[in-house]
Coordinates of C-alpha atoms in Angstrom, one line a residue:
M1 CA -7.9 25.9 -3.0
L2 CA -5.1 24.4 -1.1
E3 CA -1.8 25.2 -2.6
G4 CA -1.2 21.4 -3.2
E5 CA -4.1 21.3 -5.0
R6 CA -3.0 24.1 -7.4
S7 CA 0.6 22.9 -7.5
Y8 CA -1.3 19.4 -8.7
Q9 CA -3.2 21.3 -11.4
R10 CA -0.5 23.2 -12.4
G11 CA 1.2 19.9 -12.8
Q12 CA -1.3 17.9 -14.6
E13 CA -1.5 20.8 -17.4
N14 CA 1.9 20.1 -18.3
L15 CA 0.7 16.6 -19.0
V16 CA -2.1 18.0 -21.5
P17 CA -1.3 18.4 -25.0
R18 CA -1.7 22.0 -26.0
D19 CA -4.3 23.5 -28.0
N20 CA -1.6 25.0 -30.4
A21 CA -0.1 21.6 -31.0
S22 CA 0.9 20.8 -34.9
S23 CA -2.2 19.6 -36.4
A24 CA -2.7 18.8 -40.2
P25 CA -2.3 20.7 -42.9
E26 CA -5.4 22.1 -44.2
N27 CA -5.0 21.6 -47.4
P28 CA -3.2 18.2 -49.4
V29 CA 0.2 18.8 -50.7
I30 CA -0.1 19.2 -54.7
P31 CA 3.0 19.4 -56.7
K32 CA 3.6 22.8 -57.4
A33 CA 3.7 23.7 -61.6
Q34 CA 7.1 24.0 -61.4
E35 CA 7.9 20.6 -60.8
K36 CA 6.5 19.7 -63.8
P37 CA 8.5 18.3 -66.2
W38 CA 9.6 20.0 -69.5
Y39 CA 7.1 17.1 -71.6
I40 CA 3.8 17.9 -69.5
Q41 CA 4.6 21.6 -69.5
H42 CA 4.4 21.9 -73.6
F43 CA 2.3 18.4 -73.8
T44 CA -0.1 19.9 -76.2
K45 CA 2.8 22.1 -78.2
L46 CA 4.9 18.9 -79.0
L47 CA 1.8 16.8 -79.6
I48 CA 0.5 19.0 -82.3
S49 CA 4.2 19.8 -83.4
F50 CA 5.3 16.0 -83.8
G51 CA 1.3 15.5 -85.1
L52 CA 1.6 17.9 -87.8
G53 CA 5.5 17.7 -88.4
G54 CA 5.3 13.7 -88.6
G55 CA 2.7 14.1 -91.0
A56 CA 4.3 16.4 -93.1
V57 CA 7.6 14.5 -93.1
A58 CA 5.7 11.3 -94.1
I59 CA 3.7 13.1 -97.1
L60 CA 6.6 15.5 -98.2
L61 CA 9.7 13.1 -97.4
P62 CA 8.7 9.9 -100.1
W63 CA 7.6 12.6 -102.8
M64 CA 10.6 14.6 -102.7
L65 CA 12.8 11.3 -102.8
W66 CA 10.3 9.6 -105.6
L67 CA 10.5 13.1 -107.7
H68 CA 14.6 13.4 -106.9
C69 CA 16.0 10.1 -106.5
G70 CA 14.0 8.0 -108.6
M71 CA 12.3 5.7 -105.3
S72 CA 9.7 3.6 -106.5
S73 CA 6.3 4.2 -106.0
G74 CA 6.0 1.2 -103.8
S75 CA 9.7 2.2 -101.6
S76 CA 7.7 5.7 -101.2
D77 CA 4.7 4.0 -99.6
Q78 CA 6.8 1.7 -97.4
L79 CA 8.5 4.8 -96.1
R80 CA 5.6 7.0 -95.7
L81 CA 3.9 4.2 -93.3
H82 CA 7.5 4.2 -91.6
L83 CA 7.3 8.0 -90.8
L84 CA 3.5 7.5 -89.5
Y85 CA 4.5 4.7 -87.2
V86 CA 7.3 6.1 -85.4
T87 CA 4.9 9.9 -85.4
G88 CA 2.6 7.7 -83.8
G89 CA 4.5 5.7 -81.5
I90 CA 6.0 9.5 -80.2
I91 CA 2.7 10.8 -79.6
A92 CA 1.4 7.8 -78.0
V93 CA 4.5 7.6 -75.6
L94 CA 4.1 11.5 -74.7
T95 CA 0.3 10.1 -74.4
L96 CA 1.4 7.9 -71.4
L97 CA 3.7 10.2 -70.0
Q98 CA 1.4 12.5 -69.4
T99 CA -1.2 9.6 -68.0
N100 CA 1.1 8.7 -65.5
W101 CA 2.1 12.0 -64.8
K102 CA -1.9 13.0 -64.1
N103 CA -1.8 9.2 -62.4
Q104 CA 0.7 10.3 -59.7
G105 CA -0.8 13.5 -58.9
D106 CA -4.0 11.6 -58.4
R107 CA -2.1 9.4 -56.0
F108 CA -0.5 12.4 -54.3
K109 CA -4.2 13.6 -53.7
I110 CA -5.5 10.6 -52.7
D111 CA -2.4 10.7 -50.2
A112 CA -2.9 13.7 -48.7
D113 CA -6.1 13.2 -48.1
I114 CA -5.5 9.9 -46.4
K115 CA -3.1 11.5 -43.7
K116 CA -4.8 14.6 -43.6
N117 CA -7.9 12.8 -42.5
E118 CA -5.4 10.6 -40.0
Q119 CA -4.2 13.9 -38.7
D120 CA -7.8 15.1 -38.2
A121 CA -8.8 11.7 -36.5
E122 CA -5.5 12.2 -34.1
K123 CA -6.4 15.7 -33.1
N124 CA -9.7 14.7 -32.3
E125 CA -8.6 12.0 -30.2
R126 CA -6.1 14.3 -28.5
D127 CA -8.9 17.0 -27.7
H128 CA -11.4 14.1 -26.9
I129 CA -8.4 12.8 -24.4
R130 CA -7.7 16.2 -23.3
Q131 CA -11.6 17.0 -22.5
V132 CA -11.7 13.6 -20.8
H133 CA -8.8 14.6 -18.4
A134 CA -10.2 17.9 -18.1
E135 CA -13.6 16.5 -16.8
R136 CA -11.9 13.9 -14.5
R137 CA -10.0 16.9 -12.9
S138 CA -13.0 18.9 -12.6
R139 CA -14.7 15.9 -10.7
Y140 CA -11.6 15.4 -8.4
T141 CA -11.7 18.9 -7.3
K142 CA -15.2 18.7 -6.6
A143 CA -14.9 15.3 -4.9
V144 CA -11.8 17.4 -2.5
E145 CA -14.4 20.0 -1.7
Q146 CA -16.7 17.8 -0.5
L147 CA -14.4 15.9 1.9
A148 CA -15.1 19.2 3.8
D149 CA -18.8 19.5 3.9
E150 CA -20.6 19.2 6.7
K151 CA -22.7 16.3 5.8
A152 CA -21.6 13.0 6.0
A153 CA -23.1 11.9 3.3
V154 CA -21.7 14.2 1.1
R155 CA -18.2 13.6 2.2
L156 CA -18.9 10.4 1.7
G157 CA -19.8 10.7 -1.7
G158 CA -16.6 12.6 -2.4
I159 CA -14.5 9.3 -1.1
Y160 CA -16.3 7.3 -3.8
T161 CA -15.6 9.6 -6.4
L162 CA -11.9 9.7 -5.6
V163 CA -11.7 6.5 -5.5
G164 CA -13.5 5.9 -8.7
L165 CA -10.9 8.0 -10.1
V166 CA -8.5 6.5 -9.1
D167 CA -9.6 3.2 -11.2
E168 CA -10.1 5.5 -13.9
W169 CA -6.7 6.7 -13.8
L170 CA -5.1 3.1 -13.7
A171 CA -7.0 1.9 -16.6
D172 CA -6.7 4.8 -19.0
E173 CA -4.5 3.2 -22.1
T174 CA -3.6 6.4 -23.4
L175 CA -0.9 7.2 -20.2
D176 CA 2.1 4.9 -19.6
P177 CA 2.3 2.9 -16.2
E178 CA 4.4 5.5 -14.9
E179 CA 1.7 8.1 -15.2
Q180 CA -0.9 6.2 -14.1
Q181 CA 0.9 6.0 -10.8
K182 CA 1.6 9.8 -10.5
E183 CA -2.3 10.6 -11.2
G184 CA -3.4 8.0 -8.8
Q185 CA -1.1 8.4 -6.3
V186 CA -1.9 12.2 -6.1
I187 CA -5.3 11.2 -5.1
I188 CA -4.5 8.3 -3.0
N189 CA -2.4 10.8 -1.0
N190 CA -6.0 13.0 -0.6
L191 CA -7.3 10.2 1.0
C192 CA -4.8 9.3 3.3
S193 CA -4.3 13.1 4.4
Y194 CA -7.9 12.7 5.2
S195 CA -7.6 10.1 7.6
R196 CA -4.8 11.4 9.1
S197 CA -6.7 15.1 9.9
P198 CA -7.8 15.7 13.4
F199 CA -11.3 15.7 14.6
P200 CA -11.5 16.7 17.9
L201 CA -15.0 15.4 18.6
A202 CA -13.0 11.6 18.7
E203 CA -11.3 12.3 22.1
K204 CA -14.5 14.1 23.6
I205 CA -15.9 10.6 22.7
D206 CA -13.8 8.5 24.4
E207 CA -13.4 10.4 27.4
Y208 CA -17.0 10.5 28.1
E209 CA -17.3 6.6 27.1
A210 CA -14.6 6.0 29.1
R211 CA -15.9 8.0 32.3
Q212 CA -19.3 6.1 31.8
E213 CA -17.3 3.2 32.4
L214 CA -15.6 4.2 35.1
K215 CA -18.8 5.1 37.0
E216 CA -20.3 2.0 36.2
L217 CA -17.6 0.0 37.4
E218 CA -17.1 1.8 40.9
S219 CA -20.8 1.6 41.3
K220 CA -20.0 -2.4 41.4
K221 CA -19.1 -4.2 44.7
P222 CA -15.6 -4.9 45.0
D223 CA -16.0 -8.4 45.3
T224 CA -18.7 -8.5 42.7
L225 CA -15.9 -7.6 39.9
L226 CA -14.7 -10.5 37.5
P227 CA -10.9 -10.2 36.8
D228 CA -10.7 -8.1 34.0
E229 CA -13.2 -5.8 35.1
S230 CA -11.0 -4.8 38.0
S231 CA -7.8 -4.2 35.4
K232 CA -10.3 -2.1 33.6
L233 CA -11.3 -0.4 36.9
D234 CA -7.5 0.2 37.8
T235 CA -6.8 1.0 34.5
L236 CA -9.4 4.2 34.2
R237 CA -8.8 5.8 37.6
K238 CA -5.1 6.0 37.2
R239 CA -6.1 7.7 34.1
F240 CA -8.2 10.1 35.4
E241 CA -6.4 10.3 38.8
D242 CA -4.8 13.7 38.1
S243 CA -7.5 15.0 35.7
A244 CA -9.9 18.2 36.7
E245 CA -13.6 18.2 37.1
Y246 CA -15.1 16.7 34.3
Q247 CA -17.9 18.5 32.7
E248 CA -20.4 16.0 30.9
P249 CA -21.3 17.8 26.9
D250 CA -24.8 18.5 27.2
N251 CA -26.1 17.8 23.7
I252 CA -23.7 14.1 24.1
A253 CA -26.7 12.4 21.7
A254 CA -26.2 14.7 18.6
L255 CA -21.9 14.7 19.5
Q256 CA -22.2 10.7 19.4
A257 CA -24.6 10.7 16.0
A258 CA -21.9 12.7 14.4
F259 CA -19.1 11.1 16.0
H260 CA -20.7 7.5 14.2
E261 CA -21.2 8.8 11.2
E262 CA -17.2 9.8 10.5
Q263 CA -16.7 6.6 11.7
D264 CA -18.3 5.3 8.9
V265 CA -16.6 8.0 6.8
R266 CA -13.3 6.9 7.2
R267 CA -13.7 3.6 7.7
A268 CA -14.8 3.4 3.9
I269 CA -11.5 4.6 2.4
F270 CA -9.9 1.4 4.2
E271 CA -12.8 -0.6 3.1
E272 CA -12.5 0.9 -0.6
M273 CA -8.4 0.6 -0.6
S274 CA -8.9 -3.3 1.0
K275 CA -10.8 -4.4 -2.2
R276 CA -7.9 -3.3 -4.0
S277 CA -5.4 -4.5 -2.1
S278 CA -3.0 -7.8 -2.3
K279 CA -5.1 -11.3 -1.5
V280 CA -3.6 -12.7 1.4
S281 CA -3.9 -16.7 1.0
M282 CA -2.4 -19.6 2.1
G283 CA -1.8 -22.7 0.2
K284 CA -2.7 -26.6 0.7
N285 CA 1.3 -26.2 1.6
K286 CA 0.4 -24.2 4.4
K287 CA 2.6 -21.4 2.8
V288 CA 0.8 -17.9 2.7
T289 CA 0.6 -16.4 -0.7
V290 CA 0.3 -12.8 -1.6
T291 CA -1.3 -11.8 -5.1
P292 CA -1.0 -8.3 -5.5
G293 CA -4.1 -6.0 -6.1
T294 CA -4.7 -2.9 -8.7
W295 CA -3.1 -0.6 -5.9
S296 CA -0.5 -2.6 -4.6
T297 CA 2.0 -0.5 -6.1
F298 CA 0.7 3.1 -4.3
G299 CA 2.5 4.4 -1.2
F300 CA -0.5 4.7 2.2
D301 CA 0.6 7.0 5.0
F302 CA -1.7 6.7 8.1
S303 CA 1.4 7.9 10.2
R304 CA -0.3 10.2 13.3
A305 CA -3.6 9.6 11.9
P306 CA -6.3 9.7 14.8
I307 CA -7.5 6.0 14.9
F308 CA -11.6 5.8 16.3
Y309 CA -12.9 3.3 14.2
P310 CA -12.9 -0.2 13.8
L311 CA -10.3 -1.7 11.0
N312 CA -11.4 -5.3 11.5
N313 CA -11.5 -8.0 8.5
L314 CA -9.9 -5.8 5.8
T315 CA -6.5 -5.8 4.3
I316 CA -4.1 -3.2 4.8
E317 CA -1.3 -2.8 2.1
Q318 CA 2.0 -1.2 3.6
G319 CA 0.3 -0.2 6.7
N320 CA 2.3 2.6 8.4
F321 CA 0.3 3.6 11.6
V322 CA 3.7 5.1 12.5
S323 CA 2.9 8.0 16.1
A324 CA -0.8 6.6 15.1
R325 CA -3.3 7.6 18.0
F326 CA -6.3 5.2 18.8
Y327 CA -9.1 6.1 20.7
G328 CA -11.5 3.2 22.3
E329 CA -10.8 -0.4 20.9
A330 CA -8.6 -0.8 18.4
D331 CA -10.2 -3.4 16.4
F332 CA -7.6 -5.0 14.2
G333 CA -9.4 -8.6 14.5
G334 CA -9.4 -10.7 11.4
A335 CA -7.4 -8.0 9.4
K336 CA -4.5 -8.7 6.9
F337 CA -1.4 -7.0 6.5
A338 CA 0.3 -7.0 3.2
G339 CA 3.6 -6.3 3.8
A340 CA 5.0 -4.2 6.5
A341 CA 3.0 -3.0 9.4
D342 CA 4.7 -0.7 11.3
F343 CA 3.0 0.6 14.5
R344 CA 6.1 2.4 16.1
D345 CA 5.3 4.9 18.7
A346 CA 1.3 4.3 18.4
K347 CA -0.7 5.0 21.0
F348 CA -3.5 2.7 21.9
A349 CA -5.6 4.2 24.9
G350 CA -8.0 1.3 25.0
A351 CA -8.2 -2.3 24.2
A352 CA -5.7 -3.3 21.0
D353 CA -7.3 -6.7 19.1
F354 CA -5.3 -8.2 16.7
G355 CA -6.8 -11.3 17.1
G356 CA -6.9 -13.4 14.2
A357 CA -4.4 -11.0 12.3
E358 CA -2.3 -12.0 9.4
F359 CA 1.1 -10.1 9.4
T360 CA 2.9 -11.4 5.9
G361 CA 5.3 -8.4 6.2
L362 CA 7.6 -7.3 9.0
A363 CA 5.7 -5.7 12.2
Y364 CA 7.0 -2.9 14.0
F365 CA 6.0 -2.6 17.4
D366 CA 9.5 -1.4 19.0
Y367 CA 11.9 1.5 19.2
A368 CA 14.9 -0.3 19.8
E369 CA 16.1 -0.9 15.9
F370 CA 13.8 2.4 14.8
A371 CA 14.7 5.3 16.3
G372 CA 11.4 7.4 17.5
G373 CA 9.4 5.9 19.9
H374 CA 7.7 3.0 21.3
A375 CA 4.2 0.8 21.0
E376 CA 2.0 1.5 24.1
F377 CA -0.9 -0.5 25.2
D378 CA -2.9 0.7 27.7
E379 CA -5.3 -1.9 28.2
A380 CA -5.9 -5.5 27.1
A381 CA -3.4 -6.4 23.7
D382 CA -5.2 -9.3 22.0
F383 CA -3.3 -11.4 19.4
N384 CA -5.3 -14.3 19.8
N385 CA -4.1 -16.7 16.8
A386 CA -2.3 -13.9 14.8
K387 CA 0.0 -14.5 12.2
F388 CA 3.4 -12.8 11.6
T389 CA 4.6 -14.1 8.5
G390 CA 7.9 -12.0 9.0
N391 CA 9.8 -10.4 12.3
A392 CA 7.5 -9.3 14.7
N393 CA 9.6 -6.4 16.6
F394 CA 7.7 -5.5 19.8
E395 CA 11.4 -4.9 21.8
N396 CA 10.7 -2.2 24.3
A397 CA 6.5 -2.3 23.7
M398 CA 4.5 -1.6 27.0
F399 CA 1.4 -3.9 27.5
A400 CA 0.0 -1.8 30.7
G401 CA -3.1 -4.5 30.1
D402 CA -3.3 -8.3 29.5
A403 CA -1.7 -9.6 26.6
D404 CA -3.1 -12.2 24.9
F405 CA -0.9 -14.1 22.1
D406 CA -2.2 -17.1 22.9
G407 CA -2.2 -19.5 19.4
A408 CA 0.0 -16.7 17.5
K409 CA 2.2 -18.1 14.8
F410 CA 5.4 -16.6 14.4
A411 CA 7.0 -17.7 11.0
G412 CA 9.7 -14.9 11.4
A413 CA 12.1 -14.1 14.3
A414 CA 10.0 -12.4 17.1
Y415 CA 12.0 -9.7 19.4
F416 CA 10.3 -9.0 23.1
G417 CA 14.0 -7.6 24.3
E418 CA 12.8 -5.4 27.3
A419 CA 9.0 -5.1 26.7
E420 CA 7.0 -4.6 29.7
F421 CA 4.1 -6.6 30.2
A422 CA 2.2 -5.1 33.5
G423 CA -0.7 -7.6 33.0
T424 CA -1.3 -11.6 32.3
A425 CA 1.0 -12.5 29.5
D426 CA -0.1 -14.8 27.4
F427 CA 1.8 -17.0 24.8
D428 CA -0.1 -20.6 25.7
G429 CA 0.4 -22.6 22.2
A430 CA 2.0 -19.8 20.3
K431 CA 4.5 -21.3 17.5
F432 CA 7.7 -19.6 16.9
A433 CA 9.4 -20.7 14.0
R434 CA 12.6 -18.5 14.3
A435 CA 14.1 -17.3 17.4
A436 CA 11.9 -15.9 19.6
G437 CA 14.0 -13.1 22.3
F438 CA 12.9 -12.0 25.9
G439 CA 15.8 -11.0 27.2
N440 CA 15.7 -8.1 30.0
A441 CA 11.5 -8.6 29.5
T442 CA 9.7 -7.9 32.7
F443 CA 6.4 -9.6 33.5
T444 CA 4.9 -8.1 36.2
E445 CA 1.6 -10.5 36.5
N446 CA 1.4 -14.3 35.2
A447 CA 3.6 -15.6 32.2
Y448 CA 2.1 -18.4 30.4
F449 CA 3.9 -20.3 27.8
S450 CA 2.2 -23.9 28.4
S451 CA 2.1 -26.1 25.2
A452 CA 4.8 -22.9 23.0
E453 CA 6.5 -24.2 20.7
F454 CA 10.0 -23.3 19.9
T455 CA 11.6 -24.5 16.6
E456 CA 15.0 -22.4 17.1
D457 CA 16.7 -20.6 20.1
A458 CA 14.5 -19.3 22.9
Y459 CA 16.1 -16.5 25.2
F460 CA 14.8 -15.1 28.4
R461 CA 18.0 -13.9 29.7
G462 CA 18.1 -10.7 32.0
A463 CA 13.8 -11.5 32.1
K464 CA 12.2 -10.5 35.1
F465 CA 9.2 -12.8 36.2
S466 CA 6.7 -11.4 39.2
G467 CA 3.9 -14.0 38.9
K468 CA 3.1 -17.6 38.2
T469 CA 5.1 -18.7 35.6
S470 CA 4.4 -22.0 33.6
F471 CA 6.2 -23.7 30.6
E472 CA 4.1 -26.7 31.2
E473 CA 4.5 -28.9 27.8
A474 CA 6.3 -26.7 26.0
Y475 CA 8.3 -28.0 23.0
F476 CA 12.1 -27.1 22.6
E477 CA 12.9 -28.6 18.9
K478 CA 17.0 -26.8 18.2
C479 CA 17.8 -26.3 21.8
A480 CA 17.4 -26.1 25.4
P481 CA 15.6 -22.5 26.6
I482 CA 18.4 -19.9 27.7
F483 CA 17.7 -18.2 31.0
A484 CA 21.5 -17.6 31.9
D485 CA 24.7 -16.3 30.7
A486 CA 28.1 -15.4 32.1
S487 CA 26.8 -12.0 32.8
N488 CA 22.8 -11.8 32.8
S489 CA 20.5 -14.1 34.5
A490 CA 16.5 -14.6 34.3
R491 CA 14.9 -13.6 38.1
F492 CA 11.8 -14.9 39.6
S493 CA 10.1 -13.6 42.6
A494 CA 10.6 -15.1 45.6
Q495 CA 7.2 -13.7 47.1
V496 CA 5.4 -16.0 44.7
N497 CA 4.3 -19.6 45.4
P498 CA 6.9 -22.0 44.6
Q499 CA 4.6 -24.5 42.8
E500 CA 3.6 -21.6 40.4
Y501 CA 6.6 -22.1 39.0
L502 CA 6.1 -24.9 36.2
F503 CA 9.2 -26.0 34.3
E504 CA 7.9 -29.0 32.5
A505 CA 8.4 -29.5 28.5
H506 CA 6.3 -31.8 26.5
S507 CA 7.6 -35.6 26.7
E508 CA 8.6 -35.6 22.9
S509 CA 10.5 -32.4 23.0
P510 CA 14.2 -32.8 21.9
H511 CA 15.4 -30.7 24.6
G512 CA 14.3 -30.1 27.7
F513 CA 14.8 -27.5 31.0
S514 CA 18.2 -28.1 33.0
C515 CA 16.9 -26.8 36.6
G516 CA 18.1 -26.4 39.8
E517 CA 17.4 -25.4 43.0
A518 CA 17.5 -21.5 44.2
K519 CA 16.7 -20.4 48.1
L520 CA 15.8 -16.9 49.1
L521 CA 13.1 -15.9 51.9
N522 CA 13.6 -19.3 53.6
R523 CA 12.0 -20.7 50.5
T524 CA 13.1 -23.2 48.4
F525 CA 12.1 -22.6 44.4
I526 CA 13.2 -24.9 41.4
L527 CA 14.1 -22.7 38.6
P528 CA 16.3 -23.6 35.2
H529 CA 20.4 -23.7 36.4
G530 CA 21.4 -19.8 36.4
A531 CA 18.4 -18.3 37.0
V532 CA 18.2 -16.2 40.4
L533 CA 15.0 -15.3 42.7
F534 CA 14.9 -11.3 43.9
D535 CA 12.9 -10.0 46.7
P536 CA 10.2 -7.3 45.4
D537 CA 10.8 -5.5 48.4
S538 CA 14.7 -4.8 48.3
W539 CA 14.4 -2.6 45.3
D540 CA 17.1 0.0 46.0
K541 CA 16.2 3.7 44.5
E542 CA 20.0 4.9 44.4
K543 CA 21.5 1.4 43.0
R544 CA 17.8 1.1 40.8
D545 CA 18.1 -2.9 41.4
Y546 CA 17.3 -5.4 44.0
T547 CA 19.4 -6.0 47.0
R548 CA 18.5 -9.2 48.0
L549 CA 19.1 -11.9 45.4
S550 CA 19.7 -16.0 45.6
E551 CA 22.5 -17.8 44.4
P552 CA 21.9 -19.0 41.3
A553 CA 19.9 -22.1 40.6
Q554 CA 22.0 -25.0 40.5

């Protein structure tokens, strides 16, 4: 057993009532003999004494008064009668006192019996709770052991058991909410830990499939390759150009079967979490509503996890994928991120599909604001129609393939400062409700912002455009786009066809482009005021800059 599991069990023992805890007394509390009042202790004696004494006085006193004092016969009879009344009254009072004391004793016994029964019931309830908790922990221990089983079905069973245990702890009314949360978080940590555990086979299968795809693409004639295939071929060749001679696994079929089984097992963790996560919906007013789920208060940590399985169409609560490694295609299509989505320093070895994904909180794909890395996309990154409710931070992100943000909606600020787009950057139809920053971004291939809508500031100062650039039908509500200031200017390649730089705002746009002419390499371009042309062939390694630049467009 792991040391962490021992600590967990020791911690749980402290939460369970001990067997030697105080319990109900075995015998009811009965008044002690010395606690009896004197008239109860001597009740019989008093009763006989008052009876005999009263009777004697009633007989002798009237007779003596008649004999010695000359009391009449009628008066002596009246006196005798009154003495008998007094004696009877005293005896009656004693009897009432004795009856009252006896009733009190009976009540004491009944109360003691009731108290004993209540204490017995409480003890039985504590014993039952102790038994339930012990049985629950036994199932937990067994489920954790199942996660290490060689059979995928057994591992999957362990996951479902752990998920069920979390639900049981949350529904346990014998615990306060803080204890429920603590018990559940321990199990959540186990599930997250399993998802972060290494799986070397993922890298082996990823390399095998990538090499198979490379072989298939190289078998085609260059002139028959589609644009996407050409880009893919270049990426794969670059990936394996320095690798040693590859030896294909002998038992690839068995390895692939084991690989797919583990994919199902690990995705099951996210599926069960998704069922219990927040519900993300959009009302009639187009406002995104996040309704907390039963697991929304837990913390989920998938940092450094090897992700080699699809996570599409799931709800992910507080997705922490810092330094995660994505093998093959990272499929988040249609996923909903409730809360922040943190992909800082994540590594995407293949295509990244975030098509139709919704980000309700902050989305981090940067390293400038947060120390510790950046997001890299080695192949295509698809954020087509993605929705970012909070700020989206892609500063210093590296897109080695095409980056598709076609129709994406940014409700918060969108930061792409110093991002590098090695492939086509498509922001056609994208909507920016807050500031959109592309300062010092690098667009190596084509950049499309056609029909994009900018509600607030749009910054392109210092951005470098090396391919076709289109802002046709773009809409600017608050102010015109900014391509230059006193210290920094956007740069456009002078080797691109001048007709492929299109700066034409929508006819109904409150603001548009203010353009002028810029000349370089005997060519004239129409660019936004302040922007400059550069010659890609004039790069100076020592100065780390281009030596042939035009005057700012004016």
